[in-house]
Backbone as JSON, one array per atom type, in Angstrom:
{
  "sequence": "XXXXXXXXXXXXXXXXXXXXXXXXXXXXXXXXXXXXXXXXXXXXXXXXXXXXXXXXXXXXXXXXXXXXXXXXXXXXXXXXXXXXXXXXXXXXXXXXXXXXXXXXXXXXXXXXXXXXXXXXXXXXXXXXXXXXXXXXXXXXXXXXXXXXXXXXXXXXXXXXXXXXXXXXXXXXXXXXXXXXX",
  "N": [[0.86, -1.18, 0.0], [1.04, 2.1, -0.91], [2.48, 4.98, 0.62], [1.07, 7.85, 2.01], [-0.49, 8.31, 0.72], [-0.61, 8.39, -2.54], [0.66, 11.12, -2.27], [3.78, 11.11, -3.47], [5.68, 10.3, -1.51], [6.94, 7.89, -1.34], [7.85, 5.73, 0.41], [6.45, 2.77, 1.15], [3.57, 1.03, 3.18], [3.36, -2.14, 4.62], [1.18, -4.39, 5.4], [0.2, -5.84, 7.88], [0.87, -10.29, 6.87], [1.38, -9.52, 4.87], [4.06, -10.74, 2.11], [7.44, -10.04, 2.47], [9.45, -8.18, -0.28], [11.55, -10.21, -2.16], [14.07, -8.79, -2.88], [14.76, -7.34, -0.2], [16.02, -8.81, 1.46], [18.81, -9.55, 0.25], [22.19, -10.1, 0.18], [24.54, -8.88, -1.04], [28.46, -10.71, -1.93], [29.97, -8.75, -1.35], [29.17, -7.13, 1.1], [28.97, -9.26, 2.81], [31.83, -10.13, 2.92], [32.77, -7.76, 3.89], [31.05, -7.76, 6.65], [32.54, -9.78, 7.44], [35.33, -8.73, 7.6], [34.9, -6.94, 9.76], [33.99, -8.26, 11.79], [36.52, -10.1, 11.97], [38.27, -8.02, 12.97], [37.24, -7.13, 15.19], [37.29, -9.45, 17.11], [40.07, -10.07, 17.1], [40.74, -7.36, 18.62], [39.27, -8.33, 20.89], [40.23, -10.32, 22.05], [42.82, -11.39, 21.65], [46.29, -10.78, 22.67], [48.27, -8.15, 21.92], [51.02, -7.05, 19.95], [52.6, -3.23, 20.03], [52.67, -2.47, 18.02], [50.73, -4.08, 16.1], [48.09, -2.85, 17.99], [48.64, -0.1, 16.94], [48.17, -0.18, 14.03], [45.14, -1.67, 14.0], [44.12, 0.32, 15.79], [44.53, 1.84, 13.68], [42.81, 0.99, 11.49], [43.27, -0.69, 9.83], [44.18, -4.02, 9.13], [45.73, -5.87, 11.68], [47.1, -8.57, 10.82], [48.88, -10.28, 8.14], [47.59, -10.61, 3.87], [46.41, -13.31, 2.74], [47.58, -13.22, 0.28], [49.53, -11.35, 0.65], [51.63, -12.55, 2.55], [52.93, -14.62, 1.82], [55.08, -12.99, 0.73], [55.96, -11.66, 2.65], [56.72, -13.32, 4.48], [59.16, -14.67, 3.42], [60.95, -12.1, 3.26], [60.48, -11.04, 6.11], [59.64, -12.96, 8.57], [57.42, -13.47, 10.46], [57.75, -13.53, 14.28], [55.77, -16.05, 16.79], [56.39, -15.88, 19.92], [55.57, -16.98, 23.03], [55.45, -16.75, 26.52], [56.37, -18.03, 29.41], [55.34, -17.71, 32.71], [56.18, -18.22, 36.18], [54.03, -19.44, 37.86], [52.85, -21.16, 35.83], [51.3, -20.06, 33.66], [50.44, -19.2, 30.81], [51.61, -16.37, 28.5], [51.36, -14.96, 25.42], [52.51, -13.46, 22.65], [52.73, -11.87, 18.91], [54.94, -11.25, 16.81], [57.32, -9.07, 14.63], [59.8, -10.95, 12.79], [62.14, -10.02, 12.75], [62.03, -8.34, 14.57], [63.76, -6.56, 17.43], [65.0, -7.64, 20.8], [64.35, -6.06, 22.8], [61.25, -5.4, 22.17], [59.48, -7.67, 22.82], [60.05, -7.55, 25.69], [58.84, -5.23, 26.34], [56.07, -5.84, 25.47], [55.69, -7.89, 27.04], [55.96, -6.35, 29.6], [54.01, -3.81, 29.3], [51.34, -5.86, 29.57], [52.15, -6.68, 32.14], [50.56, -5.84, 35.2], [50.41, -2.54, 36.4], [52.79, -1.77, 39.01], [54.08, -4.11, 39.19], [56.54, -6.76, 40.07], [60.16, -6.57, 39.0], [61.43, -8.4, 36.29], [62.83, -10.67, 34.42], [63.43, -12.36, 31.43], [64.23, -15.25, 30.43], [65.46, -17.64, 27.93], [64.87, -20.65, 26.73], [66.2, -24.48, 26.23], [65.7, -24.85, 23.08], [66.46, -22.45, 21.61], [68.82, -20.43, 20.35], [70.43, -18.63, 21.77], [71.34, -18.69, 24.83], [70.34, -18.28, 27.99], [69.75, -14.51, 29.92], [67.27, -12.95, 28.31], [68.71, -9.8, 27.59], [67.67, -6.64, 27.11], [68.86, -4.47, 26.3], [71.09, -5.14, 25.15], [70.6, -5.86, 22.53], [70.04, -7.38, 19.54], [67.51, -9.83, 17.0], [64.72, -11.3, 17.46], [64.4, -13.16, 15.64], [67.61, -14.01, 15.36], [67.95, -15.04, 17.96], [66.58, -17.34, 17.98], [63.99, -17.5, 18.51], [62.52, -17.61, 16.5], [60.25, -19.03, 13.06], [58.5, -20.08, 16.09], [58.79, -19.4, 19.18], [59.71, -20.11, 23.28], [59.96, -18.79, 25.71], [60.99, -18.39, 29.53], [59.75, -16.68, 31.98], [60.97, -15.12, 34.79], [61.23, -13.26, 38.26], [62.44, -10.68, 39.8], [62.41, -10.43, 42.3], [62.21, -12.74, 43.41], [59.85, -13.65, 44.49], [56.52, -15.66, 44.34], [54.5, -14.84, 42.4], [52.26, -14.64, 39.9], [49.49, -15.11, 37.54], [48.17, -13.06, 39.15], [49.83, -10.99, 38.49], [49.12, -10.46, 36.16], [47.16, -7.92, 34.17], [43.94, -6.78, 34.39], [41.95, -6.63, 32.08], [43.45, -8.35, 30.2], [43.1, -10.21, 27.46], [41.76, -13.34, 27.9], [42.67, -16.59, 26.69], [42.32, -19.59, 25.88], [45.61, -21.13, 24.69], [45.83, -21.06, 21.4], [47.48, -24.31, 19.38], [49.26, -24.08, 17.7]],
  "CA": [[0.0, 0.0, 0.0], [1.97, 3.31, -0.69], [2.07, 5.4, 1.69], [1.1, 9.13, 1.97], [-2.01, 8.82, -0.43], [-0.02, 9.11, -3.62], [1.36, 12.71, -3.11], [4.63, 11.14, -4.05], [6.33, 10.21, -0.57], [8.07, 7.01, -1.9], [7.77, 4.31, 1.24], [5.33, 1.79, 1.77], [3.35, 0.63, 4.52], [2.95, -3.14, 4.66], [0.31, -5.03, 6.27], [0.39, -7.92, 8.2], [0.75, -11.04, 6.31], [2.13, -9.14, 3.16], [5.16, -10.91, 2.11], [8.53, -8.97, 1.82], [10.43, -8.71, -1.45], [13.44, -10.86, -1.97], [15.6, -8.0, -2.86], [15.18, -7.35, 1.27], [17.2, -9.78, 1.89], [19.74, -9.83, -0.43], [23.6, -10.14, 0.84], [25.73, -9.27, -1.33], [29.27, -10.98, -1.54], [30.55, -7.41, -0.86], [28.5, -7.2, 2.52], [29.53, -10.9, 3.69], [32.81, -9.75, 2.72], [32.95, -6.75, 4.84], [31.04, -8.29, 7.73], [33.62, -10.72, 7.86], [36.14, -8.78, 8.0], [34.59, -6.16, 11.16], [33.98, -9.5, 13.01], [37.24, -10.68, 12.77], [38.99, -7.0, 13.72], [36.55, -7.22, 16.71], [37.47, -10.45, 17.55], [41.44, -9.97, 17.21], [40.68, -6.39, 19.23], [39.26, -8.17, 22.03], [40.73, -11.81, 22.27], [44.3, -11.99, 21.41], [47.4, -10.15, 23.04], [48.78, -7.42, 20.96], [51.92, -6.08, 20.28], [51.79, -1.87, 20.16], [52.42, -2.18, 16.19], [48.96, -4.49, 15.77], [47.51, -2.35, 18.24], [48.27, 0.59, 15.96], [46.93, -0.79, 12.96], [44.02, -2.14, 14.54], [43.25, 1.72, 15.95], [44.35, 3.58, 12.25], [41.61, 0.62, 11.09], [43.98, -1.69, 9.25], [44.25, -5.83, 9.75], [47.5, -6.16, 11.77], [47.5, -9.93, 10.21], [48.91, -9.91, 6.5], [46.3, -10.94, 3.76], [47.05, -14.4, 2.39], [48.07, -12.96, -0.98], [50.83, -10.57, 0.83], [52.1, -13.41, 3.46], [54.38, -15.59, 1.33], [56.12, -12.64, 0.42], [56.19, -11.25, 3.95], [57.54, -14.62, 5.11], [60.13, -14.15, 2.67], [60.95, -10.57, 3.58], [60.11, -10.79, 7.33], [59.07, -13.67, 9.14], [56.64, -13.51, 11.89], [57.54, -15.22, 15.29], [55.14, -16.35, 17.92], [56.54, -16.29, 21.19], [55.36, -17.08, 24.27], [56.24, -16.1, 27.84], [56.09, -18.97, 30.32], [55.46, -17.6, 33.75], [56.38, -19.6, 36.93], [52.78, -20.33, 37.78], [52.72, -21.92, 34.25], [50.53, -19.1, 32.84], [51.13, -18.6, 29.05], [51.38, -15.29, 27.66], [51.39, -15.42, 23.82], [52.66, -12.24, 21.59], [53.22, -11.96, 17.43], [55.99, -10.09, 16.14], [58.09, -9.59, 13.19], [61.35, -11.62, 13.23], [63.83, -8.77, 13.04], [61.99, -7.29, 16.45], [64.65, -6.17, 18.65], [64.37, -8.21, 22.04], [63.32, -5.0, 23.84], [59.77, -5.55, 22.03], [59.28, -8.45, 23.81], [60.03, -7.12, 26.97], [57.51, -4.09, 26.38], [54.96, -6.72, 25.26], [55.87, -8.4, 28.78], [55.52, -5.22, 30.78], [52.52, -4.06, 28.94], [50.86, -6.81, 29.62], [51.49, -6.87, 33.53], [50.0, -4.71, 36.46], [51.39, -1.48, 37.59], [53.45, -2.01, 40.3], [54.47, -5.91, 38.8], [58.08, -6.67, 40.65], [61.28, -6.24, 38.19], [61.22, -9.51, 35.44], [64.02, -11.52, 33.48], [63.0, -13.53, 30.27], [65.33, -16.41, 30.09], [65.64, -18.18, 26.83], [64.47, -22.05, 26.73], [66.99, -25.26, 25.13], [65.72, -25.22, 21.57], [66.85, -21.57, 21.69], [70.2, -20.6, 19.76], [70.66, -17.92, 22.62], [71.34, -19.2, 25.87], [70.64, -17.61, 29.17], [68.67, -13.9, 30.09], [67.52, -11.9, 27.47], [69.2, -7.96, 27.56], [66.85, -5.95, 25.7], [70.08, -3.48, 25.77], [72.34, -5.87, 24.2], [69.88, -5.98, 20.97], [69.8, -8.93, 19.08], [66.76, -10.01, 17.07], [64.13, -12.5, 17.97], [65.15, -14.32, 14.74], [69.14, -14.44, 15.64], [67.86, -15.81, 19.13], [65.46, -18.66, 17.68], [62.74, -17.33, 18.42], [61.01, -16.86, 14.86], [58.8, -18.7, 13.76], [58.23, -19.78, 17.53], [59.73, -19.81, 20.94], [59.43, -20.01, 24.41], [60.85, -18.07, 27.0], [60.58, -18.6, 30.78], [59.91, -15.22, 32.44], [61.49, -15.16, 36.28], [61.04, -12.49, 38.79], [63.58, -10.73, 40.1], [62.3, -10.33, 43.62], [61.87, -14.38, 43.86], [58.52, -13.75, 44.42], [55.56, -16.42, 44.25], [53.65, -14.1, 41.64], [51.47, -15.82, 38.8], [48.63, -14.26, 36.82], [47.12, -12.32, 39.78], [49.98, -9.79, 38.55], [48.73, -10.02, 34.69], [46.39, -6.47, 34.27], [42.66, -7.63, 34.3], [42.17, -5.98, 30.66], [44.19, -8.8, 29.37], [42.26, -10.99, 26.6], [42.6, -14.76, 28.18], [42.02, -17.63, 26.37], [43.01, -21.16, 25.52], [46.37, -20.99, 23.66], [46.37, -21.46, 20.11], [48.26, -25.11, 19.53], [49.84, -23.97, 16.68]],
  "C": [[0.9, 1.23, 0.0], [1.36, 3.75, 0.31], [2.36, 7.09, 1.2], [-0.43, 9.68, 0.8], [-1.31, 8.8, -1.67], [0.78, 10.43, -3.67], [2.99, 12.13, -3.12], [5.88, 11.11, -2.69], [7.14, 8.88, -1.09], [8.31, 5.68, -1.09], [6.31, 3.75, 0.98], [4.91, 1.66, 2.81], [3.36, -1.02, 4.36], [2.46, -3.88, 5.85], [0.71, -5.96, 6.49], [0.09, -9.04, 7.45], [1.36, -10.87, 5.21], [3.05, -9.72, 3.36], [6.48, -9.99, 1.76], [8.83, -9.61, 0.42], [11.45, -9.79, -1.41], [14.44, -9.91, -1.95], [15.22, -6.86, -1.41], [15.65, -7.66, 1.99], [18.09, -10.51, 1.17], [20.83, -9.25, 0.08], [24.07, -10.44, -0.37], [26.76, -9.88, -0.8], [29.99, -10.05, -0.58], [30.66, -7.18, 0.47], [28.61, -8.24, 3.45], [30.99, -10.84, 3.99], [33.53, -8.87, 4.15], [32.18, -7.03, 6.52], [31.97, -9.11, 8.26], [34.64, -10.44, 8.54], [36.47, -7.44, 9.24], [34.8, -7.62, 12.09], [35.63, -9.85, 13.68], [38.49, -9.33, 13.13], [38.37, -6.56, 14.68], [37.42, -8.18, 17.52], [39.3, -10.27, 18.24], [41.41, -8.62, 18.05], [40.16, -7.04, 20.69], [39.56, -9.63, 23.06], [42.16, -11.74, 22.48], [44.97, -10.61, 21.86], [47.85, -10.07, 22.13], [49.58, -6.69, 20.84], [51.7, -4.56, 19.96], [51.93, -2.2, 18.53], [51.35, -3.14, 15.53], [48.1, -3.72, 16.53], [47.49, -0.66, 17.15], [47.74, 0.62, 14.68], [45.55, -0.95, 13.15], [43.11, -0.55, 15.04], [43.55, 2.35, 14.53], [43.3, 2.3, 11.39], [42.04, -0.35, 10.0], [43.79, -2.99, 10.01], [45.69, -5.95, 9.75], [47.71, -7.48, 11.16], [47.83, -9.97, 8.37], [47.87, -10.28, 5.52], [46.79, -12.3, 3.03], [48.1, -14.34, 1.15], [49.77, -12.34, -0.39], [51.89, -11.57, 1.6], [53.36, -13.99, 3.27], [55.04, -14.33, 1.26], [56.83, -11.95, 1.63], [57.35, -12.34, 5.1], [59.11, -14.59, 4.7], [61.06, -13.18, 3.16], [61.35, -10.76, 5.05], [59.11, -11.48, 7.88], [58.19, -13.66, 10.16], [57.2, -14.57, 12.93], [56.41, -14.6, 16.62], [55.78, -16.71, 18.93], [55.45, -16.55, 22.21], [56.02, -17.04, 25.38], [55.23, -16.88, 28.69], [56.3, -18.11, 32.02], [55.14, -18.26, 35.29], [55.15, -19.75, 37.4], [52.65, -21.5, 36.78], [51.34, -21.21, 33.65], [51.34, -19.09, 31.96], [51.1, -17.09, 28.71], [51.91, -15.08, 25.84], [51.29, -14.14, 22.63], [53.16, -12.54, 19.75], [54.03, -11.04, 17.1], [56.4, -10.53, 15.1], [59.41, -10.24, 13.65], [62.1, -11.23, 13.62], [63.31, -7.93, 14.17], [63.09, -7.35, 16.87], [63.95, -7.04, 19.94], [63.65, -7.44, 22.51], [61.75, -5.23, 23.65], [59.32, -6.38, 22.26], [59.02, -7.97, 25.23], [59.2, -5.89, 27.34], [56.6, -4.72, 26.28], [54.47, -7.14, 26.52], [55.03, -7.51, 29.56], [54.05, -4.36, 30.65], [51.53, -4.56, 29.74], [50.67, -7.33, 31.26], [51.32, -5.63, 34.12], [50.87, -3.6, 36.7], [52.01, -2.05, 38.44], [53.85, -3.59, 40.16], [56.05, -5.48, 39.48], [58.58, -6.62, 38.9], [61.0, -8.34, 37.6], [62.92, -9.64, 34.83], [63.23, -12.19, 32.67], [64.61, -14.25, 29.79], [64.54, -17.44, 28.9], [65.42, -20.08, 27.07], [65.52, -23.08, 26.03], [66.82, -25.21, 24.29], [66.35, -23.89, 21.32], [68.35, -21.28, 20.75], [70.68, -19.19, 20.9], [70.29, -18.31, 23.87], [71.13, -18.12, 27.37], [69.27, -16.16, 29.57], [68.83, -13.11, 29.19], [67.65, -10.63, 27.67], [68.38, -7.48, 26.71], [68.19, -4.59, 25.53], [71.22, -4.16, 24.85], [72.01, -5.95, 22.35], [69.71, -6.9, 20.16], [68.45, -8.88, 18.86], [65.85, -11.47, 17.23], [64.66, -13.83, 17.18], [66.3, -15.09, 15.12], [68.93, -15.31, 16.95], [67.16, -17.35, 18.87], [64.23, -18.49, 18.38], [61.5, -16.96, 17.69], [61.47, -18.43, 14.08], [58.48, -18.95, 15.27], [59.06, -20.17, 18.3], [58.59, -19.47, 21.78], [60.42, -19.39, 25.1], [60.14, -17.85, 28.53], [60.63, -16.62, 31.23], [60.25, -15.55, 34.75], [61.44, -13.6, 37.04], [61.94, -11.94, 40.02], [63.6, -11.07, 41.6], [62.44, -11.7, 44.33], [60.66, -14.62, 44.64], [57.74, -14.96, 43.83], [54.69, -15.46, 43.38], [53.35, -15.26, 39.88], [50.56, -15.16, 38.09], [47.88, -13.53, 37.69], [48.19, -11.07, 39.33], [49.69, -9.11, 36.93], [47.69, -9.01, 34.61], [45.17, -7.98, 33.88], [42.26, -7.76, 32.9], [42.55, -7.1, 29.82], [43.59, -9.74, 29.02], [42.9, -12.7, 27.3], [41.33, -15.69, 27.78], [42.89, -18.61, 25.95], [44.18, -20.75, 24.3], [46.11, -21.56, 22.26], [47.75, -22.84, 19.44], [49.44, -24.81, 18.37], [51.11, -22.92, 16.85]]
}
Protein backbone atom coordinates (compact mmCIF):
# COMPACT_ATOMS: atom_id res chain seq x y z
CA UNK A 1 0.00 0.00 0.00
CA UNK A 2 1.97 3.31 -0.69
CA UNK A 3 2.07 5.40 1.69
CA UNK A 4 1.10 9.13 1.97
CA UNK A 5 -2.01 8.82 -0.43
CA UNK A 6 -0.02 9.11 -3.62
CA UNK A 7 1.36 12.71 -3.11
CA UNK A 8 4.63 11.14 -4.05
CA UNK A 9 6.33 10.21 -0.57
CA UNK A 10 8.07 7.01 -1.90
CA UNK A 11 7.77 4.31 1.24
CA UNK A 12 5.33 1.79 1.77
CA UNK A 13 3.35 0.63 4.52
CA UNK A 14 2.95 -3.14 4.66
CA UNK A 15 0.31 -5.03 6.27
CA UNK A 16 0.39 -7.92 8.20
CA UNK A 17 0.75 -11.04 6.31
CA UNK A 18 2.13 -9.14 3.16
CA UNK A 19 5.16 -10.91 2.11
CA UNK A 20 8.53 -8.97 1.82
CA UNK A 21 10.43 -8.71 -1.45
CA UNK A 22 13.44 -10.86 -1.97
CA UNK A 23 15.60 -8.00 -2.86
CA UNK A 24 15.18 -7.35 1.27
CA UNK A 25 17.20 -9.78 1.89
CA UNK A 26 19.74 -9.83 -0.43
CA UNK A 27 23.60 -10.14 0.84
CA UNK A 28 25.73 -9.27 -1.33
CA UNK A 29 29.27 -10.98 -1.54
CA UNK A 30 30.55 -7.41 -0.86
CA UNK A 31 28.50 -7.20 2.52
CA UNK A 32 29.53 -10.90 3.69
CA UNK A 33 32.81 -9.75 2.72
CA UNK A 34 32.95 -6.75 4.84
CA UNK A 35 31.04 -8.29 7.73
CA UNK A 36 33.62 -10.72 7.86
CA UNK A 37 36.14 -8.78 8.00
CA UNK A 38 34.59 -6.16 11.16
CA UNK A 39 33.98 -9.50 13.01
CA UNK A 40 37.24 -10.68 12.77
CA UNK A 41 38.99 -7.00 13.72
CA UNK A 42 36.55 -7.22 16.71
CA UNK A 43 37.47 -10.45 17.55
CA UNK A 44 41.44 -9.97 17.21
CA UNK A 45 40.68 -6.39 19.23
CA UNK A 46 39.26 -8.17 22.03
CA UNK A 47 40.73 -11.81 22.27
CA UNK A 48 44.30 -11.99 21.41
CA UNK A 49 47.40 -10.15 23.04
CA UNK A 50 48.78 -7.42 20.96
CA UNK A 51 51.92 -6.08 20.28
CA UNK A 52 51.79 -1.87 20.16
CA UNK A 53 52.42 -2.18 16.19
CA UNK A 54 48.96 -4.49 15.77
CA UNK A 55 47.51 -2.35 18.24
CA UNK A 56 48.27 0.59 15.96
CA UNK A 57 46.93 -0.79 12.96
CA UNK A 58 44.02 -2.14 14.54
CA UNK A 59 43.25 1.72 15.95
CA UNK A 60 44.35 3.58 12.25
CA UNK A 61 41.61 0.62 11.09
CA UNK A 62 43.98 -1.69 9.25
CA UNK A 63 44.25 -5.83 9.75
CA UNK A 64 47.50 -6.16 11.77
CA UNK A 65 47.50 -9.93 10.21
CA UNK A 66 48.91 -9.91 6.50
CA UNK A 67 46.30 -10.94 3.76
CA UNK A 68 47.05 -14.40 2.39
CA UNK A 69 48.07 -12.96 -0.98
CA UNK A 70 50.83 -10.57 0.83
CA UNK A 71 52.10 -13.41 3.46
CA UNK A 72 54.38 -15.59 1.33
CA UNK A 73 56.12 -12.64 0.42
CA UNK A 74 56.19 -11.25 3.95
CA UNK A 75 57.54 -14.62 5.11
CA UNK A 76 60.13 -14.15 2.67
CA UNK A 77 60.95 -10.57 3.58
CA UNK A 78 60.11 -10.79 7.33
CA UNK A 79 59.07 -13.67 9.14
CA UNK A 80 56.64 -13.51 11.89
CA UNK A 81 57.54 -15.22 15.29
CA UNK A 82 55.14 -16.35 17.92
CA UNK A 83 56.54 -16.29 21.19
CA UNK A 84 55.36 -17.08 24.27
CA UNK A 85 56.24 -16.10 27.84
CA UNK A 86 56.09 -18.97 30.32
CA UNK A 87 55.46 -17.60 33.75
CA UNK A 88 56.38 -19.60 36.93
CA UNK A 89 52.78 -20.33 37.78
CA UNK A 90 52.72 -21.92 34.25
CA UNK A 91 50.53 -19.10 32.84
CA UNK A 92 51.13 -18.60 29.05
CA UNK A 93 51.38 -15.29 27.66
CA UNK A 94 51.39 -15.42 23.82
CA UNK A 95 52.66 -12.24 21.59
CA UNK A 96 53.22 -11.96 17.43
CA UNK A 97 55.99 -10.09 16.14
CA UNK A 98 58.09 -9.59 13.19
CA UNK A 99 61.35 -11.62 13.23
CA UNK A 100 63.83 -8.77 13.04
CA UNK A 101 61.99 -7.29 16.45
CA UNK A 102 64.65 -6.17 18.65
CA UNK A 103 64.37 -8.21 22.04
CA UNK A 104 63.32 -5.00 23.84
CA UNK A 105 59.77 -5.55 22.03
CA UNK A 106 59.28 -8.45 23.81
CA UNK A 107 60.03 -7.12 26.97
CA UNK A 108 57.51 -4.09 26.38
CA UNK A 109 54.96 -6.72 25.26
CA UNK A 110 55.87 -8.40 28.78
CA UNK A 111 55.52 -5.22 30.78
CA UNK A 112 52.52 -4.06 28.94
CA UNK A 113 50.86 -6.81 29.62
CA UNK A 114 51.49 -6.87 33.53
CA UNK A 115 50.00 -4.71 36.46
CA UNK A 116 51.39 -1.48 37.59
CA UNK A 117 53.45 -2.01 40.30
CA UNK A 118 54.47 -5.91 38.80
CA UNK A 119 58.08 -6.67 40.65
CA UNK A 120 61.28 -6.24 38.19
CA UNK A 121 61.22 -9.51 35.44
CA UNK A 122 64.02 -11.52 33.48
CA UNK A 123 63.00 -13.53 30.27
CA UNK A 124 65.33 -16.41 30.09
CA UNK A 125 65.64 -18.18 26.83
CA UNK A 126 64.47 -22.05 26.73
CA UNK A 127 66.99 -25.26 25.13
CA UNK A 128 65.72 -25.22 21.57
CA UNK A 129 66.85 -21.57 21.69
CA UNK A 130 70.20 -20.60 19.76
CA UNK A 131 70.66 -17.92 22.62
CA UNK A 132 71.34 -19.20 25.87
CA UNK A 133 70.64 -17.61 29.17
CA UNK A 134 68.67 -13.90 30.09
CA UNK A 135 67.52 -11.90 27.47
CA UNK A 136 69.20 -7.96 27.56
CA UNK A 137 66.85 -5.95 25.70
CA UNK A 138 70.08 -3.48 25.77
CA UNK A 139 72.34 -5.87 24.20
CA UNK A 140 69.88 -5.98 20.97
CA UNK A 141 69.80 -8.93 19.08
CA UNK A 142 66.76 -10.01 17.07
CA UNK A 143 64.13 -12.50 17.97
CA UNK A 144 65.15 -14.32 14.74
CA UNK A 145 69.14 -14.44 15.64
CA UNK A 146 67.86 -15.81 19.13
CA UNK A 147 65.46 -18.66 17.68
CA UNK A 148 62.74 -17.33 18.42
CA UNK A 149 61.01 -16.86 14.86
CA UNK A 150 58.80 -18.70 13.76
CA UNK A 151 58.23 -19.78 17.53
CA UNK A 152 59.73 -19.81 20.94
CA UNK A 153 59.43 -20.01 24.41
CA UNK A 154 60.85 -18.07 27.00
CA UNK A 155 60.58 -18.60 30.78
CA UNK A 156 59.91 -15.22 32.44
CA UNK A 157 61.49 -15.16 36.28
CA UNK A 158 61.04 -12.49 38.79
CA UNK A 159 63.58 -10.73 40.10
CA UNK A 160 62.30 -10.33 43.62
CA UNK A 161 61.87 -14.38 43.86
CA UNK A 162 58.52 -13.75 44.42
CA UNK A 163 55.56 -16.42 44.25
CA UNK A 164 53.65 -14.10 41.64
CA UNK A 165 51.47 -15.82 38.80
CA UNK A 166 48.63 -14.26 36.82
CA UNK A 167 47.12 -12.32 39.78
CA UNK A 168 49.98 -9.79 38.55
CA UNK A 169 48.73 -10.02 34.69
CA UNK A 170 46.39 -6.47 34.27
CA UNK A 171 42.66 -7.63 34.30
CA UNK A 172 42.17 -5.98 30.66
CA UNK A 173 44.19 -8.80 29.37
CA UNK A 174 42.26 -10.99 26.60
CA UNK A 175 42.60 -14.76 28.18
CA UNK A 176 42.02 -17.63 26.37
CA UNK A 177 43.01 -21.16 25.52
CA UNK A 178 46.37 -20.99 23.66
CA UNK A 179 46.37 -21.46 20.11
CA UNK A 180 48.26 -25.11 19.53
CA UNK A 181 49.84 -23.97 16.68
Amino acid sequence: VPAGGGGGGGGEVRLPGQDEPDSTYEFTSRDLLQAMQANARELKRTTQLLTRRDRAALAAGDDPSPSPDSREEEEEAAPEAAVRVRLPDGCMLQGRFGAEEAASALHVFVAETLQEGAPAFDLKTTVGSTHRGVIDPSQGGTLNSMGLAPRGIVNLRWRDDGRHGKDVVRLDTPQQPLDPN
